[in-house]
Amino acid sequence: MRKLTVYYCPKCRRYGYYQSENAAFCMKCSTAMSPLSIDYLHFVRLDSADRDNLIRKESLRTCTSPDLLRSRIQELEKENRQLNETVSWMHQLIWDLITKNREFERRSTAPSKHL
């Protein structure tokens, strides 16, 4: 019986477990997957952050084409911009809600002007 090997997609960085390199194709983007430099048992014992770090390091180590590096940097910069926009939007929403809440509290605690 063959042992399982951990493979990752150099394009989208997903991973999978395969017994044969012939079967190691990314289910998302159909790219041929590359084997990781860690065995299956050690990999499954890692937490998700350690797995992500390992795959990130491995993809940078094996990426030799300047065009691939530029492409990956552009993807990461785009993702970073989107995340920063989301954080800015959330920050503004929170401040808007705090302001509205303070106005509501002021109105509800103000003395009534009915005679």
PDB file of C-alpha atoms in Angstrom:
ATOM      1  CA  MET A   1       0.000   0.000   0.000  1.00  0.00           C
ATOM      2  CA  ARG A   2       1.314   3.428  -0.935  1.00  0.00           C
ATOM      3  CA  LYS A   3       1.549   6.163   1.633  1.00  0.00           C
ATOM      4  CA  LEU A   4      -0.233   9.488   1.245  1.00  0.00           C
ATOM      5  CA  THR A   5       1.794  12.499   0.158  1.00  0.00           C
ATOM      6  CA  VAL A   6       0.783  16.116   0.704  1.00  0.00           C
ATOM      7  CA  TYR A   7       0.620  18.209  -2.475  1.00  0.00           C
ATOM      8  CA  TYR A   8      -0.117  21.899  -2.890  1.00  0.00           C
ATOM      9  CA  CYS A   9      -1.193  24.027  -5.807  1.00  0.00           C
ATOM     10  CA  PRO A  10       1.461  26.630  -6.673  1.00  0.00           C
ATOM     11  CA  LYS A  11      -1.225  28.824  -8.240  1.00  0.00           C
ATOM     12  CA  CYS A  12      -3.964  29.006  -5.596  1.00  0.00           C
ATOM     13  CA  ARG A  13      -2.108  27.345  -2.668  1.00  0.00           C
ATOM     14  CA  ARG A  14      -4.741  24.727  -1.910  1.00  0.00           C
ATOM     15  CA  TYR A  15      -3.505  21.371  -0.716  1.00  0.00           C
ATOM     16  CA  GLY A  16      -4.558  17.768  -0.941  1.00  0.00           C
ATOM     17  CA  TYR A  17      -3.452  14.248  -0.076  1.00  0.00           C
ATOM     18  CA  TYR A  18      -2.664  11.829  -2.883  1.00  0.00           C
ATOM     19  CA  GLN A  19      -1.058   8.419  -3.278  1.00  0.00           C
ATOM     20  CA  SER A  20       0.083   9.118  -6.809  1.00  0.00           C
ATOM     21  CA  GLU A  21       1.583  12.219  -8.392  1.00  0.00           C
ATOM     22  CA  ASN A  22      -0.524  11.499 -11.492  1.00  0.00           C
ATOM     23  CA  ALA A  23      -3.672  12.244  -9.488  1.00  0.00           C
ATOM     24  CA  ALA A  24      -2.345  15.463  -7.917  1.00  0.00           C
ATOM     25  CA  PHE A  25      -4.252  18.182  -9.742  1.00  0.00           C
ATOM     26  CA  CYS A  26      -5.906  21.143  -8.066  1.00  0.00           C
ATOM     27  CA  MET A  27      -9.668  20.732  -7.868  1.00  0.00           C
ATOM     28  CA  LYS A  28     -10.161  24.513  -8.073  1.00  0.00           C
ATOM     29  CA  CYS A  29      -7.891  25.548 -10.964  1.00  0.00           C
ATOM     30  CA  SER A  30      -6.769  22.202 -12.513  1.00  0.00           C
ATOM     31  CA  THR A  31      -3.082  23.061 -12.047  1.00  0.00           C
ATOM     32  CA  ALA A  32      -0.624  20.214 -11.469  1.00  0.00           C
ATOM     33  CA  MET A  33       0.175  20.148  -7.762  1.00  0.00           C
ATOM     34  CA  SER A  34       3.662  19.984  -6.242  1.00  0.00           C
ATOM     35  CA  PRO A  35       4.670  17.748  -3.330  1.00  0.00           C
ATOM     36  CA  LEU A  36       5.379  19.406   0.006  1.00  0.00           C
ATOM     37  CA  SER A  37       8.653  18.742   1.803  1.00  0.00           C
ATOM     38  CA  ILE A  38       6.860  17.301   4.848  1.00  0.00           C
ATOM     39  CA  ASP A  39       5.276  13.916   5.266  1.00  0.00           C
ATOM     40  CA  TYR A  40       1.564  13.376   5.675  1.00  0.00           C
ATOM     41  CA  LEU A  41       1.585  12.555   9.408  1.00  0.00           C
ATOM     42  CA  HIS A  42       3.545  15.675  10.339  1.00  0.00           C
ATOM     43  CA  PHE A  43       1.378  17.857   8.094  1.00  0.00           C
ATOM     44  CA  VAL A  44      -1.966  16.717   9.554  1.00  0.00           C
ATOM     45  CA  ARG A  45      -0.673  17.440  13.065  1.00  0.00           C
ATOM     46  CA  LEU A  46       0.001  21.099  12.187  1.00  0.00           C
ATOM     47  CA  ASP A  47      -2.626  23.706  12.997  1.00  0.00           C
ATOM     48  CA  SER A  48      -4.086  25.715  10.118  1.00  0.00           C
ATOM     49  CA  ALA A  49      -1.760  28.712  10.628  1.00  0.00           C
ATOM     50  CA  ASP A  50       1.326  26.488  10.514  1.00  0.00           C
ATOM     51  CA  ARG A  51      -0.011  24.734   7.411  1.00  0.00           C
ATOM     52  CA  ASP A  52      -0.578  28.083   5.694  1.00  0.00           C
ATOM     53  CA  ASN A  53       2.917  29.261   6.613  1.00  0.00           C
ATOM     54  CA  LEU A  54       4.470  26.054   5.324  1.00  0.00           C
ATOM     55  CA  ILE A  55       2.629  26.277   2.008  1.00  0.00           C
ATOM     56  CA  ARG A  56       3.489  29.975   1.680  1.00  0.00           C
ATOM     57  CA  LYS A  57       7.193  29.302   2.265  1.00  0.00           C
ATOM     58  CA  GLU A  58       7.186  26.322  -0.074  1.00  0.00           C
ATOM     59  CA  SER A  59       5.490  28.253  -2.870  1.00  0.00           C
ATOM     60  CA  LEU A  60       8.013  31.094  -2.567  1.00  0.00           C
ATOM     61  CA  ARG A  61      10.921  28.653  -2.453  1.00  0.00           C
ATOM     62  CA  THR A  62       9.846  26.841  -5.596  1.00  0.00           C
ATOM     63  CA  CYS A  63       8.756  29.899  -7.565  1.00  0.00           C
ATOM     64  CA  THR A  64      11.695  30.799  -9.793  1.00  0.00           C
ATOM     65  CA  SER A  65      10.057  32.667 -12.640  1.00  0.00           C
ATOM     66  CA  PRO A  66      10.119  36.472 -12.256  1.00  0.00           C
ATOM     67  CA  ASP A  67       6.809  36.634 -14.124  1.00  0.00           C
ATOM     68  CA  LEU A  68       5.192  34.238 -11.649  1.00  0.00           C
ATOM     69  CA  LEU A  69       6.572  36.243  -8.741  1.00  0.00           C
ATOM     70  CA  ARG A  70       5.273  39.510 -10.205  1.00  0.00           C
ATOM     71  CA  SER A  71       1.904  37.914 -10.820  1.00  0.00           C
ATOM     72  CA  ARG A  72       1.737  36.601  -7.250  1.00  0.00           C
ATOM     73  CA  ILE A  73       2.771  39.980  -5.840  1.00  0.00           C
ATOM     74  CA  GLN A  74       0.031  41.674  -7.870  1.00  0.00           C
ATOM     75  CA  GLU A  75      -2.529  39.164  -6.582  1.00  0.00           C
ATOM     76  CA  LEU A  76      -1.440  39.786  -2.998  1.00  0.00           C
ATOM     77  CA  GLU A  77      -1.481  43.565  -3.460  1.00  0.00           C
ATOM     78  CA  LYS A  78      -5.010  43.370  -4.875  1.00  0.00           C
ATOM     79  CA  GLU A  79      -6.132  41.194  -1.966  1.00  0.00           C
ATOM     80  CA  ASN A  80      -4.481  43.612   0.472  1.00  0.00           C
ATOM     81  CA  ARG A  81      -6.295  46.597  -1.104  1.00  0.00           C
ATOM     82  CA  GLN A  82      -9.627  44.773  -0.820  1.00  0.00           C
ATOM     83  CA  LEU A  83      -8.974  43.927   2.822  1.00  0.00           C
ATOM     84  CA  ASN A  84      -7.966  47.522   3.598  1.00  0.00           C
ATOM     85  CA  GLU A  85     -11.147  48.793   1.927  1.00  0.00           C
ATOM     86  CA  THR A  86     -13.200  46.366   4.008  1.00  0.00           C
ATOM     87  CA  VAL A  87     -11.493  47.494   7.220  1.00  0.00           C
ATOM     88  CA  SER A  88     -12.073  51.166   6.325  1.00  0.00           C
ATOM     89  CA  TRP A  89     -15.717  50.477   5.572  1.00  0.00           C
ATOM     90  CA  MET A  90     -16.172  48.605   8.850  1.00  0.00           C
ATOM     91  CA  HIS A  91     -14.400  51.374  10.771  1.00  0.00           C
ATOM     92  CA  GLN A  92     -16.682  54.013   9.259  1.00  0.00           C
ATOM     93  CA  LEU A  93     -19.778  51.909   9.934  1.00  0.00           C
ATOM     94  CA  ILE A  94     -18.797  51.454  13.583  1.00  0.00           C
ATOM     95  CA  TRP A  95     -18.262  55.188  14.069  1.00  0.00           C
ATOM     96  CA  ASP A  96     -21.576  55.970  12.357  1.00  0.00           C
ATOM     97  CA  LEU A  97     -23.367  53.549  14.685  1.00  0.00           C
ATOM     98  CA  ILE A  98     -21.616  54.966  17.763  1.00  0.00           C
ATOM     99  CA  THR A  99     -22.625  58.500  16.735  1.00  0.00           C
ATOM    100  CA  LYS A 100     -26.240  57.465  16.144  1.00  0.00           C
ATOM    101  CA  ASN A 101     -26.314  55.626  19.476  1.00  0.00           C
ATOM    102  CA  ARG A 102     -24.994  58.688  21.329  1.00  0.00           C
ATOM    103  CA  GLU A 103     -27.611  60.907  19.658  1.00  0.00           C
ATOM    104  CA  PHE A 104     -30.333  58.433  20.595  1.00  0.00           C
ATOM    105  CA  GLU A 105     -29.130  58.326  24.212  1.00  0.00           C
ATOM    106  CA  ARG A 106     -29.033  62.128  24.399  1.00  0.00           C
ATOM    107  CA  ARG A 107     -32.585  62.411  23.055  1.00  0.00           C
ATOM    108  CA  SER A 108     -33.925  59.740  25.358  1.00  0.00           C
ATOM    109  CA  THR A 109     -32.335  61.230  28.488  1.00  0.00           C
ATOM    110  CA  ALA A 110     -33.148  64.876  27.646  1.00  0.00           C
ATOM    111  CA  PRO A 111     -36.022  66.331  29.669  1.00  0.00           C
ATOM    112  CA  SER A 112     -39.311  66.426  27.859  1.00  0.00           C
ATOM    113  CA  LYS A 113     -40.497  69.882  26.738  1.00  0.00           C
ATOM    114  CA  HIS A 114     -44.205  69.059  26.916  1.00  0.00           C
ATOM    115  CA  LEU A 115     -46.354  71.339  29.038  1.00  0.00           C
TER     116      LEU A 115
END
